PDB file of C-alpha atoms in Angstrom:
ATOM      1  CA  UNK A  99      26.747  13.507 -12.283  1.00  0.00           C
ATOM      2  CA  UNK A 100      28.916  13.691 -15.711  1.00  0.00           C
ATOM      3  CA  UNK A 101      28.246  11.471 -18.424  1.00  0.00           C
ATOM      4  CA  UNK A 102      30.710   8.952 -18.264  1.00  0.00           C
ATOM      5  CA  UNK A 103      30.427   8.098 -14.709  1.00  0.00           C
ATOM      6  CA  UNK A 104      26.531   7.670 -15.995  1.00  0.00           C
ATOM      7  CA  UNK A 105      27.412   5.517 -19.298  1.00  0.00           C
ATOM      8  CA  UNK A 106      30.071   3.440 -16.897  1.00  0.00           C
ATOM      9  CA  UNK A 107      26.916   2.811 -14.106  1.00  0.00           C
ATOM     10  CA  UNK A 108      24.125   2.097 -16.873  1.00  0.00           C
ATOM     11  CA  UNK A 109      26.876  -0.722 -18.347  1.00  0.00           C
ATOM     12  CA  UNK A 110      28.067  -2.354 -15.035  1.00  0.00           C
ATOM     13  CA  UNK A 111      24.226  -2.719 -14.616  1.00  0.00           C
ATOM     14  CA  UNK A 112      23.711  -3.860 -17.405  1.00  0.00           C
ATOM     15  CA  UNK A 113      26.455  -6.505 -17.309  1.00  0.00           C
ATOM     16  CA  UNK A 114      25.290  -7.818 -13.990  1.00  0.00           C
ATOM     17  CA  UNK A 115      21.833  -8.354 -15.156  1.00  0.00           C
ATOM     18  CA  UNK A 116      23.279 -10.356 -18.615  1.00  0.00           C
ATOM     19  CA  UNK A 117      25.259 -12.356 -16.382  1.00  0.00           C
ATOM     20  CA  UNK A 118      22.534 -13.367 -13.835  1.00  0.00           C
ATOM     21  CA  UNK A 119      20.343 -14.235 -16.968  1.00  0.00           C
ATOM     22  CA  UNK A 120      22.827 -16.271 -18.325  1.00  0.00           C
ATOM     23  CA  UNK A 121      24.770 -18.082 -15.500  1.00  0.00           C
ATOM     24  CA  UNK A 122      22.704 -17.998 -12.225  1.00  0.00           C
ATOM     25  CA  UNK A 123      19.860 -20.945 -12.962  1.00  0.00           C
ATOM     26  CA  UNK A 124      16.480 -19.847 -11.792  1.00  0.00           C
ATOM     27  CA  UNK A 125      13.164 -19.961 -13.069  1.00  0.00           C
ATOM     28  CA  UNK A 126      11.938 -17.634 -15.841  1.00  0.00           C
ATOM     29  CA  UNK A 127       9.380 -15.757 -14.442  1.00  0.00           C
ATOM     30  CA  UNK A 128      11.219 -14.987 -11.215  1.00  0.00           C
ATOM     31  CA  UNK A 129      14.468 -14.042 -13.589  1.00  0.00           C
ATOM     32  CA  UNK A 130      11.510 -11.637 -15.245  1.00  0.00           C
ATOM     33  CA  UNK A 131      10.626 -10.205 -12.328  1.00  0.00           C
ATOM     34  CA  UNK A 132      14.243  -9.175 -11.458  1.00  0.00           C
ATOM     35  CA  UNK A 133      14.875  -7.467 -14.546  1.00  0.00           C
ATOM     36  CA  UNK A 134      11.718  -5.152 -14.566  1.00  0.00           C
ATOM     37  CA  UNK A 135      12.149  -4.664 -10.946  1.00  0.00           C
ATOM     38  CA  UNK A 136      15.955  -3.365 -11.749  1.00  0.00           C
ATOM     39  CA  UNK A 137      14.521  -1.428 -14.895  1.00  0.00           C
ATOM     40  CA  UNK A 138      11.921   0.455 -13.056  1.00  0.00           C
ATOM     41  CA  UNK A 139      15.243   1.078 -10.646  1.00  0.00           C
ATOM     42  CA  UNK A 140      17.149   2.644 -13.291  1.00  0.00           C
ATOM     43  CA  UNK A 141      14.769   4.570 -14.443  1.00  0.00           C
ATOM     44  CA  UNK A 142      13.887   6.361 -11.782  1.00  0.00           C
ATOM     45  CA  UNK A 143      17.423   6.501 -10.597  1.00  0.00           C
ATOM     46  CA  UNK A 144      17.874   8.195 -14.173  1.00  0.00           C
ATOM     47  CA  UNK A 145      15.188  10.768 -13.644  1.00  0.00           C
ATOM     48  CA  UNK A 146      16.782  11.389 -10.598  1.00  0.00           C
ATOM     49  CA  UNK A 147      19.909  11.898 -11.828  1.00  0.00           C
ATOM     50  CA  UNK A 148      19.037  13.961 -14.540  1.00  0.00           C
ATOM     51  CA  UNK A 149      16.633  16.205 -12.318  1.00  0.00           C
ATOM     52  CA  UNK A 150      13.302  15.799 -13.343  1.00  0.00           C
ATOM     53  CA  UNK A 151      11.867  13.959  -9.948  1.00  0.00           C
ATOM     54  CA  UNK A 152      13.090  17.437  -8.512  1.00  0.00           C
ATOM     55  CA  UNK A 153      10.469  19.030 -10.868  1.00  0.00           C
ATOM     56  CA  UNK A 154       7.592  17.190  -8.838  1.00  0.00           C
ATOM     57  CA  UNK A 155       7.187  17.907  -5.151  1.00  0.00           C
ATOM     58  CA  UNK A 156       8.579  15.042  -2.630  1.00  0.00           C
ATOM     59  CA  UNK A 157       5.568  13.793  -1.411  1.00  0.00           C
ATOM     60  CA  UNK A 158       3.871  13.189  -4.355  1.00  0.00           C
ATOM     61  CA  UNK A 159       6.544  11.083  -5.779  1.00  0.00           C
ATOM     62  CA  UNK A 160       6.819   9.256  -2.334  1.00  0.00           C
ATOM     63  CA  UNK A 161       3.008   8.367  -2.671  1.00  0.00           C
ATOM     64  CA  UNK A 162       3.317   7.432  -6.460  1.00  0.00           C
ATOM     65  CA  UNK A 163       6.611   5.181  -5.354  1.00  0.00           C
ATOM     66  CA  UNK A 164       4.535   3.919  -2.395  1.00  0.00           C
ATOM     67  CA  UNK A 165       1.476   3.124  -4.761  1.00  0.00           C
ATOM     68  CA  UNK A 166       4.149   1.265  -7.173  1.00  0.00           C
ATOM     69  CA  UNK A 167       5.567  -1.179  -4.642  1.00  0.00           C
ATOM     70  CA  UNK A 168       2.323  -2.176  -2.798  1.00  0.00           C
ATOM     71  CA  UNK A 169       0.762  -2.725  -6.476  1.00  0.00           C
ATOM     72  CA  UNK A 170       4.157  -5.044  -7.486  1.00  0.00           C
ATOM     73  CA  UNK A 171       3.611  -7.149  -4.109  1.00  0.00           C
ATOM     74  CA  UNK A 172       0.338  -7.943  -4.421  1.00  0.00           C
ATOM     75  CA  UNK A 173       1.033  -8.801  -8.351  1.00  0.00           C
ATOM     76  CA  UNK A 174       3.683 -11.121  -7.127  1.00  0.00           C
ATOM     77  CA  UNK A 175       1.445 -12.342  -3.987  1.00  0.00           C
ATOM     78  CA  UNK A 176      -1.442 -13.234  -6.265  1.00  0.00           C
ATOM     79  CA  UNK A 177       0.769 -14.851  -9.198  1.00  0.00           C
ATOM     80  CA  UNK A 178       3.703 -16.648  -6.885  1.00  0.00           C
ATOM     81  CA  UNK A 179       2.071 -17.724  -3.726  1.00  0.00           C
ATOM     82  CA  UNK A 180      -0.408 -20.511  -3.614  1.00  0.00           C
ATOM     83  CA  UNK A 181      -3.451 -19.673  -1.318  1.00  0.00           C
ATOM     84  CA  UNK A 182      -7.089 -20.325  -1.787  1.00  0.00           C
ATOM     85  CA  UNK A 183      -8.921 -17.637  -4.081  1.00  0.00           C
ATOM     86  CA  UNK A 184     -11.043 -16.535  -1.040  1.00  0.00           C
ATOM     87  CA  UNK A 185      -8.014 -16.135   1.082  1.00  0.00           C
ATOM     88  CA  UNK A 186      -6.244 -13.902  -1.980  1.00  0.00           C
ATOM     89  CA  UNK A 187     -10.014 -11.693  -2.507  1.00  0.00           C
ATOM     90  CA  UNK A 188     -10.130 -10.950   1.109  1.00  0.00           C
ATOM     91  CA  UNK A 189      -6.552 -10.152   0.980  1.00  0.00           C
ATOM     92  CA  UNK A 190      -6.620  -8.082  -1.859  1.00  0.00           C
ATOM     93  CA  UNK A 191      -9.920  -6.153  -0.475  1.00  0.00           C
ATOM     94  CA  UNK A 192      -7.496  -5.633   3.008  1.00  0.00           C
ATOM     95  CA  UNK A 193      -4.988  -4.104   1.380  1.00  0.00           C
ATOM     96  CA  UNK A 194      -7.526  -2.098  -0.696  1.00  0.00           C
ATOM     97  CA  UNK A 195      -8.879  -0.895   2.189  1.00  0.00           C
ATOM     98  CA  UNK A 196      -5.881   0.146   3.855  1.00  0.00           C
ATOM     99  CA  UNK A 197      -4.076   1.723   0.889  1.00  0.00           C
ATOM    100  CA  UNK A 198      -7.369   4.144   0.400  1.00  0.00           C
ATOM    101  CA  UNK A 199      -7.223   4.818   4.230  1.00  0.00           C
ATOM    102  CA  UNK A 200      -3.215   5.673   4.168  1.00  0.00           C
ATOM    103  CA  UNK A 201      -4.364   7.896   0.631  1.00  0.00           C
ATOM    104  CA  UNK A 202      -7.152   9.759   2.208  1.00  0.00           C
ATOM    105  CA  UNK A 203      -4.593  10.441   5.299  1.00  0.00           C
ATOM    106  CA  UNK A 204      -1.780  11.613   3.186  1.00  0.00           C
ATOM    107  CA  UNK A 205      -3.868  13.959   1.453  1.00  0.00           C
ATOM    108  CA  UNK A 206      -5.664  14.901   4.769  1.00  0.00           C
ATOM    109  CA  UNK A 207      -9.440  13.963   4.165  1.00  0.00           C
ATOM    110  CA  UNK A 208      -8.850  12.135   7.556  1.00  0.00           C
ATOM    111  CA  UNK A 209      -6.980  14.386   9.950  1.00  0.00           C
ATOM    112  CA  UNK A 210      -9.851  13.744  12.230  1.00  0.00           C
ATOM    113  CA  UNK A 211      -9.091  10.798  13.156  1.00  0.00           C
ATOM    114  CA  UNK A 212      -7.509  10.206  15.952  1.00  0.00           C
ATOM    115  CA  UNK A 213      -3.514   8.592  16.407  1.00  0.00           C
ATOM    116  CA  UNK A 214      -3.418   5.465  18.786  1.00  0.00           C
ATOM    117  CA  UNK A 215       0.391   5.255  20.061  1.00  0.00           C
ATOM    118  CA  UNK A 216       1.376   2.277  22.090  1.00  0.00           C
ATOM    119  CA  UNK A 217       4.084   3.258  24.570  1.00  0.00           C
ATOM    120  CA  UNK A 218       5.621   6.398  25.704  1.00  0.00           C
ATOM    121  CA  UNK A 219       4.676   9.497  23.834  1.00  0.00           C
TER     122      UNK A 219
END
């Protein structure tokens, strides 16, 4: 990718997000959350662009990606959506749970486990 065509994408982007800030009404924090979530987008789009993702093998950036998102839900879970605190703890400890299962599987601690498949094989 050449530099302009870089410059050019970084200022559209940069555009859209002044103009949603300044002309789309909505509240603060969710106007927040759009800009960092476009940041971190650019950023890594950037480090894509500019090779150095390709400098770390794929499926350790997938899990580091993967770890990012969940983590951003359940931020925005626990801060936006009003639940009981008991309900958000035992969600929180779920997800726990399965995000250390999918981990240990990824890195193949639990290849031992058998794979239930529902339907044909």
């Amino acid at each position: 990718m050449n530099l302009i065509s870089l410059v050019v994408v970084l200022i559209v982007v940069g555009m859209l997000l002044w103009l949603v800030n300044n002309y789309i009404p909505m509240e603060a924090r969710i106007k927040n959350i759009l800009n960092n979530v476009v940041i971190i987008a650019v950023v890594l789009w950037l480090l894509r662009a500019f090779g150095v993702l390709g400098m770390f093998p794929g499926p350790l950036v997938s899990v580091v990606i993967s770890l990012i998102v969940v983590g951003l839900l359940m931020w925005l879970v626990n801060s936006y959506i009003p639940m009981d605190a008991r309900i958000k703890q035992v969600l929180n400890i779920l997800v726990i749970i399965a995000v250390v299962l999918w981990l240990l599987s990824v890195f193949g601690v639990l290849s031992g486990i058998p794979v239930f498949r529902i339907g044909n094989p």
